[in-house]
XYZ file of C-alpha atoms in Angstrom:
723
model
C -0.009 -0.002 0.003
C 1.409 3.451 -0.918
C 1.975 6.355 1.420
C -0.653 8.226 -0.612
C -3.274 5.675 0.265
C -2.349 5.703 3.965
C -2.424 9.469 4.060
C -5.721 10.093 2.246
C -7.845 7.596 4.040
C -7.084 3.912 3.524
C -6.516 1.876 6.700
C -3.377 -0.202 6.986
C -4.215 -3.753 8.130
C -1.393 -3.471 10.738
C -2.738 -0.253 12.249
C -3.568 -0.270 15.947
C -4.838 3.320 16.194
C -6.834 5.768 14.103
C -3.823 8.105 13.970
C -1.989 5.647 11.708
C -4.791 5.822 9.172
C -6.707 8.761 7.858
C -6.281 12.092 9.640
C -8.556 15.121 9.032
C -5.586 17.263 8.081
C -7.674 19.783 6.096
C -10.357 20.329 8.704
C -7.903 20.515 11.595
C -5.562 22.796 9.631
C -8.394 25.211 9.003
C -9.279 25.294 12.678
C -5.602 25.529 13.634
C -5.052 28.507 11.318
C -7.977 30.311 13.008
C -6.538 29.456 16.443
C -3.060 30.688 15.484
C -4.234 34.254 15.008
C -4.947 34.701 18.734
C -3.462 31.701 20.511
C -3.555 33.367 23.904
C -7.320 33.873 23.579
C -8.251 30.650 21.819
C -6.150 28.393 24.098
C -5.390 30.643 27.102
C -4.299 27.780 29.396
C -1.083 27.301 27.412
C -0.259 31.026 27.389
C -0.414 31.832 31.046
C 3.349 32.474 30.741
C 5.840 32.737 27.920
C 7.132 29.511 26.354
C 8.689 29.053 22.965
C 7.186 27.226 20.019
C 3.919 26.457 21.786
C 1.984 24.213 19.444
C -1.686 24.619 18.621
C -4.185 22.921 20.934
C -6.637 22.020 18.188
C -3.928 20.060 16.363
C -2.940 18.168 19.537
C -6.587 17.429 20.374
C -6.796 15.668 17.017
C -3.535 13.818 17.623
C -4.603 12.608 21.092
C -8.017 11.501 19.888
C -6.433 9.604 16.990
C -3.739 8.018 19.173
C -6.351 6.722 21.682
C -8.973 5.609 19.155
C -9.413 2.365 17.209
C -8.553 2.126 13.492
C -11.401 3.278 11.318
C -12.571 5.902 13.794
C -13.590 9.135 12.108
C -11.457 11.560 14.094
C -13.182 14.632 12.727
C -16.622 13.253 13.579
C -15.336 12.810 17.139
C -13.572 16.163 17.406
C -16.413 18.177 18.965
C -17.835 15.389 21.047
C -17.296 15.110 24.795
C -15.112 12.090 25.623
C -14.378 10.064 28.694
C -11.269 7.996 27.969
C -10.808 6.966 31.592
C -7.868 4.625 32.143
C -5.929 5.799 29.048
C -2.525 7.350 29.809
C -0.751 9.903 27.626
C 2.879 10.939 28.134
C 4.667 14.071 26.930
C 8.424 13.933 27.684
C 8.945 17.513 26.371
C 5.876 19.146 27.905
C 6.934 22.775 27.364
C 3.780 24.799 27.976
C 1.631 21.756 28.640
C -0.400 21.525 25.388
C -0.426 17.711 25.289
C -1.433 17.476 28.953
C -4.347 19.821 28.523
C -5.704 18.089 25.431
C -5.329 14.680 27.045
C -7.161 15.505 30.271
C -9.872 17.295 28.265
C -10.829 13.975 26.684
C -10.809 12.219 30.044
C -7.385 10.541 29.827
C -4.633 10.637 32.446
C -1.596 12.652 31.528
C 2.086 12.682 32.454
C 4.249 15.598 31.532
C 7.959 15.951 32.076
C 10.383 18.731 31.234
C 13.996 19.241 32.224
C 13.513 23.003 32.349
C 12.352 24.334 35.733
C 10.517 27.312 34.216
C 8.413 24.923 32.103
C 7.573 22.833 35.154
C 6.597 25.865 37.173
C 4.366 27.413 34.517
C 2.581 24.125 33.731
C 1.896 23.519 37.407
C 0.354 27.000 37.627
C -1.700 26.520 34.447
C -3.396 23.427 35.811
C -3.814 24.610 39.426
C -7.550 25.235 40.060
C -7.940 28.479 41.950
C -11.174 30.406 42.255
C -11.447 33.742 40.544
C -12.717 35.243 43.790
C -9.511 34.220 45.610
C -7.350 35.625 42.859
C -9.249 38.901 42.825
C -8.882 39.198 46.575
C -5.111 38.784 46.267
C -4.960 41.229 43.343
C -6.940 43.825 45.284
C -4.539 43.482 48.170
C -1.596 44.139 45.855
C -3.455 47.023 44.274
C -4.023 48.503 47.693
C -0.534 47.894 49.140
C 1.905 48.397 46.306
C 0.193 49.757 43.152
C 0.134 53.358 44.434
C 3.913 53.246 44.967
C 4.463 51.941 41.447
C 2.021 54.391 39.834
C 3.877 57.250 41.506
C 6.862 56.632 39.264
C 4.772 56.595 36.096
C 3.153 60.009 36.050
C 3.728 63.378 34.441
C 2.128 66.807 34.465
C -0.450 67.627 31.818
C 0.726 70.893 30.201
C -2.878 71.921 29.548
C -4.257 71.495 33.053
C -1.206 71.252 35.289
C -2.657 68.020 36.759
C -0.628 64.864 37.275
C -1.622 62.148 34.796
C -0.504 58.544 34.262
C 2.244 57.704 31.800
C 1.615 54.651 29.618
C 5.005 54.404 27.919
C 8.390 56.153 28.010
C 10.442 56.253 24.816
C 14.191 55.741 25.188
C 17.110 55.596 22.759
C 20.568 54.119 23.208
C 23.467 56.571 22.868
C 27.149 56.216 22.147
C 29.945 58.730 22.742
C 32.580 59.365 20.094
C 36.284 59.948 20.851
C 35.574 63.645 20.247
C 32.996 63.630 23.060
C 29.848 63.861 20.874
C 26.916 61.898 22.271
C 25.047 60.300 19.363
C 21.567 58.750 19.673
C 21.141 55.458 17.795
C 18.068 56.627 15.863
C 17.750 55.428 12.316
C 14.964 58.010 11.792
C 13.356 60.647 13.925
C 9.846 59.270 13.461
C 9.339 57.359 16.718
C 5.583 56.585 16.544
C 3.294 55.935 13.587
C 0.187 53.875 12.894
C 0.419 50.206 12.017
C -1.269 51.180 8.719
C 0.415 54.516 8.019
C -0.969 55.002 4.492
C -4.498 54.973 5.970
C -3.510 57.026 9.034
C -0.398 59.033 8.118
C -0.205 61.065 11.393
C 3.072 60.350 13.167
C 5.172 61.556 16.095
C 8.625 62.954 15.390
C 11.396 64.082 17.737
C 13.551 67.084 16.836
C 17.264 66.183 16.809
C 18.172 69.652 17.983
C 15.867 70.512 20.942
C 14.326 67.051 21.465
C 10.841 68.530 21.180
C 7.964 66.348 19.971
C 6.357 67.245 16.632
C 3.382 65.849 14.772
C 3.482 65.384 10.995
C 3.224 62.715 8.340
C 5.112 59.449 8.817
C 6.872 59.976 5.454
C 7.717 63.661 5.845
C 11.189 64.500 4.528
C 11.544 68.221 5.273
C 10.502 69.606 8.669
C 10.906 72.932 10.392
C 10.790 72.447 14.195
C 8.088 74.627 15.695
C 9.979 74.747 18.993
C 13.505 75.706 17.955
C 13.367 76.392 14.209
C 15.772 73.563 13.305
C 15.270 72.121 9.779
C 15.820 68.402 9.278
C 14.790 65.262 7.364
C 12.885 62.980 9.770
C 13.758 59.930 7.662
C 17.538 60.226 8.154
C 18.872 59.564 11.638
C 22.530 59.154 12.595
C 22.381 55.321 12.844
C 22.297 53.078 9.782
C 23.035 49.372 9.956
C 26.137 48.769 12.058
C 27.370 52.347 11.789
C 26.654 55.770 13.192
C 27.474 59.144 11.645
C 28.293 62.256 13.682
C 27.149 65.821 12.956
C 30.513 66.501 11.327
C 30.093 63.472 9.034
C 32.541 61.185 10.846
C 31.491 57.519 10.589
C 32.038 54.975 13.354
C 31.139 51.343 13.825
C 28.685 51.201 16.732
C 30.426 48.386 18.517
C 33.664 50.408 18.592
C 31.913 53.050 20.684
C 30.545 50.782 23.401
C 31.560 51.751 26.964
C 35.088 50.550 27.764
C 34.167 49.835 31.407
C 32.051 46.830 30.404
C 28.731 48.481 31.155
C 25.816 48.343 28.664
C 25.243 51.372 26.379
C 23.841 54.551 27.889
C 20.202 55.580 27.247
C 18.326 58.847 26.823
C 14.635 59.181 27.727
C 13.132 61.627 25.253
C 9.328 61.262 24.983
C 6.303 59.642 26.569
C 2.731 58.717 25.848
C 0.434 59.722 28.713
C -3.229 59.216 29.532
C -5.262 62.317 30.178
C -8.122 62.418 32.669
C -10.675 62.200 29.847
C -9.103 58.935 28.585
C -7.360 60.472 25.574
C -3.704 59.765 24.837
C -1.112 62.451 24.371
C 2.550 62.449 23.315
C 4.794 64.695 25.378
C 8.514 65.501 25.493
C 10.481 64.574 28.602
C 10.888 67.620 30.865
C 12.945 68.372 33.979
C 10.209 67.137 36.301
C 10.105 63.796 34.479
C 13.866 63.412 34.706
C 13.744 64.257 38.425
C 11.148 61.518 38.939
C 13.473 58.983 37.337
C 16.371 60.142 39.517
C 14.104 59.730 42.556
C 13.511 56.105 41.507
C 17.283 55.582 41.098
C 17.972 56.879 44.555
C 15.257 54.777 46.208
C 16.479 51.662 44.382
C 19.889 52.169 46.054
C 18.313 52.148 49.526
C 15.711 49.370 49.252
C 16.292 45.689 49.995
C 14.469 43.997 47.116
C 14.369 40.464 45.652
C 16.208 41.283 42.439
C 18.149 38.946 40.153
C 21.795 38.482 41.038
C 22.909 36.001 38.374
C 25.065 36.468 35.268
C 24.044 35.925 31.651
C 25.920 32.815 30.506
C 27.455 32.570 27.090
C 25.333 30.809 24.492
C 23.807 30.887 21.033
C 20.835 33.030 22.072
C 22.673 35.152 24.680
C 25.997 36.089 23.045
C 24.435 38.903 21.031
C 23.305 40.608 24.265
C 26.603 39.852 25.972
C 28.379 41.433 23.001
C 26.747 44.714 24.022
C 27.885 44.350 27.625
C 24.626 42.876 28.958
C 26.313 40.388 31.289
C 23.924 40.513 34.329
C 20.221 39.798 34.108
C 19.431 42.906 36.131
C 21.022 44.991 33.347
C 18.090 44.073 31.125
C 16.052 46.614 33.152
C 16.489 50.300 33.943
C 16.489 51.623 37.516
C 12.811 52.495 37.597
C 11.837 49.078 36.284
C 14.019 47.302 38.827
C 12.543 49.371 41.673
C 8.887 48.844 40.676
C 9.315 45.174 39.808
C 11.191 44.584 43.029
C 8.494 46.344 45.104
C 5.831 44.257 43.403
C 7.656 40.940 43.880
C 8.399 41.697 47.505
C 4.722 42.268 48.192
C 3.680 39.085 46.315
C 6.004 37.036 48.500
C 4.064 38.144 51.613
C 0.945 36.264 50.434
C 0.523 33.358 52.891
C -1.605 31.013 50.719
C 1.059 29.338 48.574
C -1.273 28.367 45.726
C -2.360 31.970 45.369
C 1.173 33.302 45.848
C 2.495 31.077 43.086
C -0.281 32.118 40.706
C 0.774 35.741 41.304
C 4.439 34.785 40.915
C 3.602 33.241 37.540
C 1.764 36.439 36.551
C 4.695 38.545 37.739
C 7.164 36.473 35.711
C 4.916 36.791 32.654
C 4.923 40.568 33.119
C 8.723 40.666 32.865
C 8.511 39.819 29.161
C 6.847 43.186 28.461
C 8.764 45.317 30.973
C 12.477 45.490 30.184
C 14.966 47.310 27.985
C 14.649 44.772 25.168
C 11.037 45.749 24.437
C 10.096 48.158 21.646
C 7.120 50.076 20.324
C 4.924 48.366 17.775
C 3.021 51.501 16.826
C -0.470 52.932 17.052
C -3.456 50.738 16.212
C -1.960 47.537 17.517
C -0.665 46.120 20.804
C 1.800 48.840 21.720
C 4.533 46.723 23.291
C 6.685 44.411 21.200
C 7.888 41.907 23.781
C 11.510 40.976 24.138
C 11.241 37.476 22.602
C 9.440 38.500 19.408
C 12.446 37.280 17.381
C 13.371 34.317 19.631
C 16.736 35.928 20.331
C 18.022 38.406 22.917
C 18.597 41.264 20.558
C 19.424 44.616 22.194
C 16.981 47.321 21.207
C 18.194 50.686 19.943
C 14.924 52.373 20.940
C 13.552 50.606 24.013
C 9.995 51.187 25.186
C 9.481 51.423 28.941
C 6.062 50.122 29.896
C 4.298 51.125 33.110
C 4.719 48.075 35.333
C 1.309 48.151 37.041
C -0.526 49.700 34.102
C -3.932 51.210 33.443
C -7.015 50.004 31.569
C -5.439 51.498 28.416
C -2.161 49.601 28.845
C -0.912 46.344 27.398
C 1.598 43.910 28.827
C 1.382 45.217 32.404
C 0.709 43.377 35.643
C -2.905 44.610 35.892
C -3.812 43.982 32.265
C -2.168 40.535 32.133
C -4.084 39.599 35.319
C -7.287 39.938 33.322
C -6.110 38.817 29.883
C -3.828 35.917 30.821
C -4.338 34.654 34.342
C -8.095 34.921 34.795
C -8.741 33.847 31.202
C -6.660 30.689 31.785
C -8.568 29.882 35.010
C -11.910 30.301 33.231
C -10.707 27.920 30.536
C -10.177 25.256 33.204
C -13.846 25.522 34.104
C -15.131 25.744 30.564
C -12.640 24.432 28.004
C -13.873 25.365 24.548
C -12.977 24.594 20.931
C -13.176 26.817 17.872
C -15.855 25.816 15.363
C -16.876 27.312 12.052
C -20.397 28.331 11.119
C -21.534 27.827 7.535
C -24.269 29.453 5.443
C -26.932 27.537 3.546
C -24.532 27.087 0.599
C -21.916 25.513 2.809
C -19.593 28.521 2.799
C -17.799 29.504 5.975
C -19.785 32.305 7.713
C -17.710 32.921 10.828
C -16.298 31.144 13.837
C -17.547 30.532 17.357
C -16.485 28.888 20.571
C -18.141 25.627 21.575
C -17.685 23.561 24.727
C -16.646 19.981 23.889
C -15.017 18.811 27.101
C -15.758 18.377 30.754
C -14.090 20.937 33.075
C -10.376 20.325 33.524
C -10.290 19.021 37.058
C -7.737 16.194 36.913
C -6.123 15.765 40.320
C -2.418 16.569 40.328
C -0.372 13.630 41.707
C 3.336 13.198 42.338
C 3.919 9.453 41.753
C 2.967 6.721 39.299
C 1.239 4.812 42.103
C -1.057 7.754 42.763
C -1.749 8.163 39.044
C -2.561 4.471 38.603
C -5.010 4.595 41.498
C -6.883 7.661 40.222
C -9.517 7.868 37.473
C -8.419 11.288 36.224
C -4.901 12.186 37.205
C -2.212 14.632 36.089
C 1.442 14.078 36.912
C 3.833 16.977 36.241
C 7.497 16.093 36.548
C 10.752 17.971 36.368
C 13.794 16.058 35.233
C 15.569 14.107 32.515
C 12.945 12.356 30.362
C 15.464 9.618 29.514
C 14.972 8.386 33.097
C 11.239 8.365 33.861
C 9.721 6.997 37.104
C 7.137 5.055 35.077
C 6.751 1.251 34.702
C 7.535 -0.466 31.417
C 4.577 -0.803 29.012
C 2.271 1.427 31.009
C 1.563 4.312 28.623
C -1.048 4.169 25.834
C 0.368 7.006 23.748
C 3.334 9.390 23.707
C 2.503 12.760 22.173
C 5.074 15.510 22.101
C 6.887 18.342 20.315
C 10.650 17.963 20.632
C 12.987 20.933 20.997
C 14.657 22.617 18.038
C 18.141 21.245 17.605
C 19.818 24.446 16.533
C 18.374 27.961 16.708
C 16.249 28.291 19.844
C 18.006 27.232 23.029
C 15.194 27.188 25.554
C 17.235 27.274 28.738
C 19.343 30.210 27.571
C 16.179 32.247 27.081
C 14.321 30.918 30.126
C 17.201 31.997 32.329
C 15.682 35.494 32.018
C 12.678 34.321 34.065
C 14.639 31.853 36.192
C 16.864 34.661 37.514
C 13.801 36.173 39.191
C 11.873 32.992 40.122
C 14.701 30.883 41.549
C 15.465 33.012 44.608
C 11.778 32.974 45.537
C 11.249 29.233 44.984
C 14.581 27.462 45.531
C 13.731 26.568 49.135
C 10.385 25.132 47.990
C 11.384 23.078 44.926
C 14.733 21.296 44.424
C 14.500 21.875 40.670
C 14.513 25.645 41.279
C 17.728 25.490 43.320
C 20.092 25.524 40.338
C 22.592 28.077 39.137
C 20.543 28.528 35.992
C 17.716 26.789 34.118
C 20.017 24.509 32.064
C 20.766 20.872 32.745
C 23.397 18.521 31.316
C 20.620 16.176 30.245
C 18.740 18.707 28.096
C 18.125 17.845 24.458
C 19.702 20.806 22.697
C 22.761 20.963 20.477
C 23.857 22.707 17.306
C 25.516 19.504 16.029
C 22.685 17.454 14.477
C 24.401 14.154 15.335
C 24.778 15.054 19.008
C 21.140 16.257 19.008
C 20.092 12.919 17.448
C 21.900 11.041 20.209
C 20.287 13.150 22.935
C 16.824 12.816 21.420
C 17.286 9.053 20.931
C 17.845 8.640 24.666
C 14.466 10.182 25.419
C 12.685 8.318 22.614
C 14.242 5.061 23.830
C 12.778 5.674 27.291
C 9.453 6.632 25.755
C 9.539 3.369 23.791
C 10.158 1.450 27.028
C 7.148 2.874 28.846
C 4.913 2.682 25.756
C 2.541 -0.281 25.329
C 3.292 -2.526 22.364
C 0.144 -1.383 20.527
C 0.703 2.266 21.350
C 2.053 5.019 19.152
C 4.593 7.779 19.666
C 3.486 10.878 17.742
C 5.268 14.181 17.530
C 5.263 17.378 15.502
C 8.311 18.513 13.594
C 9.414 20.831 10.840
C 12.781 21.965 9.577
C 14.022 23.525 6.377
C 17.341 21.676 6.266
C 18.063 18.037 5.479
C 20.336 17.576 8.509
C 17.417 18.422 10.828
C 15.359 15.632 9.370
C 18.367 13.275 9.292
C 18.813 13.856 13.031
C 15.137 12.968 13.630
C 15.451 9.808 11.522
C 18.558 8.722 13.444
C 16.887 9.340 16.828
C 13.775 7.370 15.830
C 15.835 4.527 14.411
C 18.157 4.249 17.442
C 15.149 4.210 19.756
C 13.762 1.123 18.083
C 10.901 2.971 16.413
C 9.712 3.407 12.843
C 7.577 6.086 11.219
C 4.313 4.540 9.983
C 2.369 7.670 9.020
C 2.914 11.411 8.549
C 0.239 14.075 8.426
C 0.959 17.715 7.428
C -1.049 20.274 9.437
C -1.042 24.029 9.909
C 1.312 24.897 12.761
C 2.174 28.565 12.924
C 0.849 31.971 11.991
C 2.545 32.974 8.762
C 2.756 36.561 9.937
C 4.613 35.660 13.146
C 7.682 37.843 13.795
C 10.407 35.169 13.378
C 8.885 34.113 10.049
C 8.589 37.508 8.431
C 12.357 37.621 7.904
C 12.765 33.900 7.026
C 13.679 33.354 3.369
C 11.011 30.705 2.866
C 8.717 30.561 5.900
C 7.288 27.224 6.943
C 3.724 27.139 8.286
C 3.243 23.403 8.371
C 4.217 20.755 10.918
C 4.545 17.135 10.002
C 2.844 14.922 12.552
C 5.136 11.894 12.590
C 3.432 8.742 13.883
C 5.815 5.998 15.114
C 5.408 2.403 16.257
C 7.862 0.009 17.860
C 9.742 -1.608 14.975
C 8.633 -5.129 15.957
C 5.002 -4.028 15.530
C 5.334 -1.628 12.619
C 4.393 -3.907 9.747
C 3.664 -1.773 6.735
C 4.571 -1.492 3.105
C 6.996 1.360 2.550
C 6.608 3.441 -0.623
C 9.497 3.904 -3.034
C 11.298 7.234 -2.908
C 10.094 8.084 -6.392
C 6.472 7.916 -5.153
C 7.085 10.711 -2.624
C 6.702 13.471 -5.253
C 3.232 12.203 -6.101
C 2.304 12.077 -2.418
C 3.482 15.644 -1.899
C 1.506 16.904 -4.880
C -1.632 15.135 -3.633
C -1.354 16.549 -0.100
C -0.449 20.057 -1.270
C -3.435 20.087 -3.623
C -5.759 19.130 -0.785
C -4.457 21.832 1.493
C -4.417 24.513 -1.182
C -7.975 23.643 -2.255
C -8.962 24.243 1.346
C -7.490 27.759 1.199
C -4.099 27.199 2.862
C -1.020 28.823 1.409
C 1.781 26.317 0.870
C 5.358 27.518 0.433
C 8.308 25.669 -1.060
C 9.503 25.082 2.502
C 6.153 23.519 3.357
C 6.504 21.191 0.333
C 9.861 20.064 1.667
C 8.396 19.385 5.125
C 5.789 17.113 3.532
C 8.368 15.424 1.343
C 10.882 14.889 4.136
C 8.230 13.361 6.344
C 7.200 10.936 3.609
C 10.874 10.019 3.068
C 11.068 8.943 6.694
C 8.172 6.573 6.041
C 9.878 5.283 2.902
C 13.033 4.529 4.830
C 11.342 3.330 8.030
C 12.305 -0.358 7.443
C 15.899 0.503 6.613
C 18.849 1.112 8.891
C 20.518 4.032 7.149
C 23.265 6.174 8.577
C 23.045 9.937 9.027
C 24.762 10.769 5.739
C 22.770 8.193 3.737
C 19.396 9.508 4.862
C 20.603 13.082 4.411
C 21.412 12.324 0.737
C 17.910 10.912 0.291
C 16.440 14.045 1.803
C 18.463 16.353 -0.423
C 17.238 14.318 -3.400
C 13.675 14.755 -2.214
C 14.208 18.534 -1.902
C 15.102 18.605 -5.578
C 12.092 16.508 -6.445
C 9.479 18.490 -4.591
C 10.917 21.987 -5.138
C 13.412 24.276 -3.462
C 13.269 24.790 0.259
C 15.313 27.545 1.819
C 15.193 29.505 5.013
C 17.685 29.556 7.829
C 16.545 26.671 9.967
C 13.384 26.366 12.029
C 11.675 29.556 10.808
C 14.421 31.567 12.404
C 15.453 34.891 10.839
C 18.856 35.153 9.304
C 20.632 37.203 12.025
C 24.074 37.070 10.457
C 25.704 40.433 10.974
C 22.763 41.840 12.921
C 24.060 44.337 15.453
C 21.138 46.101 17.142
C 17.433 46.051 16.554
C 16.107 49.075 14.722
C 13.033 51.050 15.594
């Protein structure tokens, strides 16, 4: 039987689960694409805190249902039904944000999640902790009463029209360098610092004068301005910074890195403008005045006198941290200015006085989530959209030339602040536990899509959290969340019905290097409570992460081998994967093969929003994941297709997805082709180089791929982020 037949609906006689047969890849991809536009709203439980490469819940619901259902089951017909798969056990050895766990317990199965990263373990525990909204609101109101006024004090300015103090939403900063001649040069590539997300429709923009630093309003594309404050004439489109270089007023050109402080400190900053909220709710842009500078100095002085729970650890060298270290960001506290450190420290200190530990940890999780939007690596997205571009928008720690300082507590007009994330992230996630919903499409009388809606298709998520296998085995609906090396699981052999996961990237995104940013704040607060929080950083020698694909394959094989041990003989191991390079797929093949597994089916599904930040700069963005379905080799009896049949399979699958309205890139075609190649070679025992040659041949057959890895932007030569 060909791979085409397996993929488009024919059941293999050796199949033990529905996931090995037909999979509703079109229907689930359409739902997944809708979910991907607002993941934090459509699956809030997995976005209670930042985690990288969080997969789509609708896709994993389909995977879990297929993995736990008999062959011939119509997965799509079962998708919106309420299930009670009591007694079934699903394992995720790379649980990340907990997507597999949530989708498993929603259909009534037991779930085991393990991650070697302590931040992952902490956030997943918080996501699934049932706490009443009333208790959370009581704790929030206490914080609002005890510490919010102190924080708000440092985010206010005087309205020039009324003389009244009003709240500041955002402060605009710019990095500066000093030339050997003593000239201080701001790293502005243009003097337009705020414009609408759709400037051609709304051309009004905010511009700073390079002479007097006054704030002007004009068109976003203005090229000749006369400052109304000082009379200076300038071109707002031409700032002193361009690429890796800066030009002085006299025309002297310097490489920016050559002008970094020689004392090892990060670059200096200048605060030059702010967006404030008037009493009537309108927003106004204002220049920074002496009173505003004095308020910042006040915060600096207080920070020096307070005893606060601030991070004390260094930024370790690594693939995702060396860019920041190259600009002298060597301590995690240097990612924040003095006002941010003071206000965050005051808030954290007050949170740690909450006696009820469940409530305290929920607030700690919210606090940690707030850090992502309140640091010197954030920037301004513009009017008409969420104002704050968070620090991980590009999956790398890239120093910002024009940082945006958010107001830590925030107002009802803010985004990414403690008060707004309380409503939009924490409470929304808790409500999802009580009423877990799915996205469904409505159709008109002609069968055309007429909108989407939310529909409840699961019982409330109330699985009891247990700590041991014995407790899990004795419970009807249990959830075990582990921290540790997934190649050494405290689970009996042959006890798990399905393994469903999303492995780490092998090259570009090093989770622990990035999660150290949160760990530096969380560890001091939690190290006495949890052994896995008492580390120097969030890394571990057993983590599956390496730039060498062969080393990565060996690391991954150790986890897959353990997963194979605990998996029942008729169970499947299914995981999502995509990569634009042949060596990435060769590493996956080698890991599967060494673990004693074989790929028996592969289903392409929509995985990521095409407009996501890391993908906009990729040469050939990938939006599909391949769902690779594996069985133990001894039980994986199937007829492998010939390599020359793969092209036909790819064409068939691409046609189905395109007919359904999905855009398929050349990179997506390679993902489909590479996955089918793994099926074709499942019965073989090829080496890394042999399978890599096959994959390169498939690339030529199905069309050019491209890109720079796992949807990562090409950052070669990138110095500092531009405005």
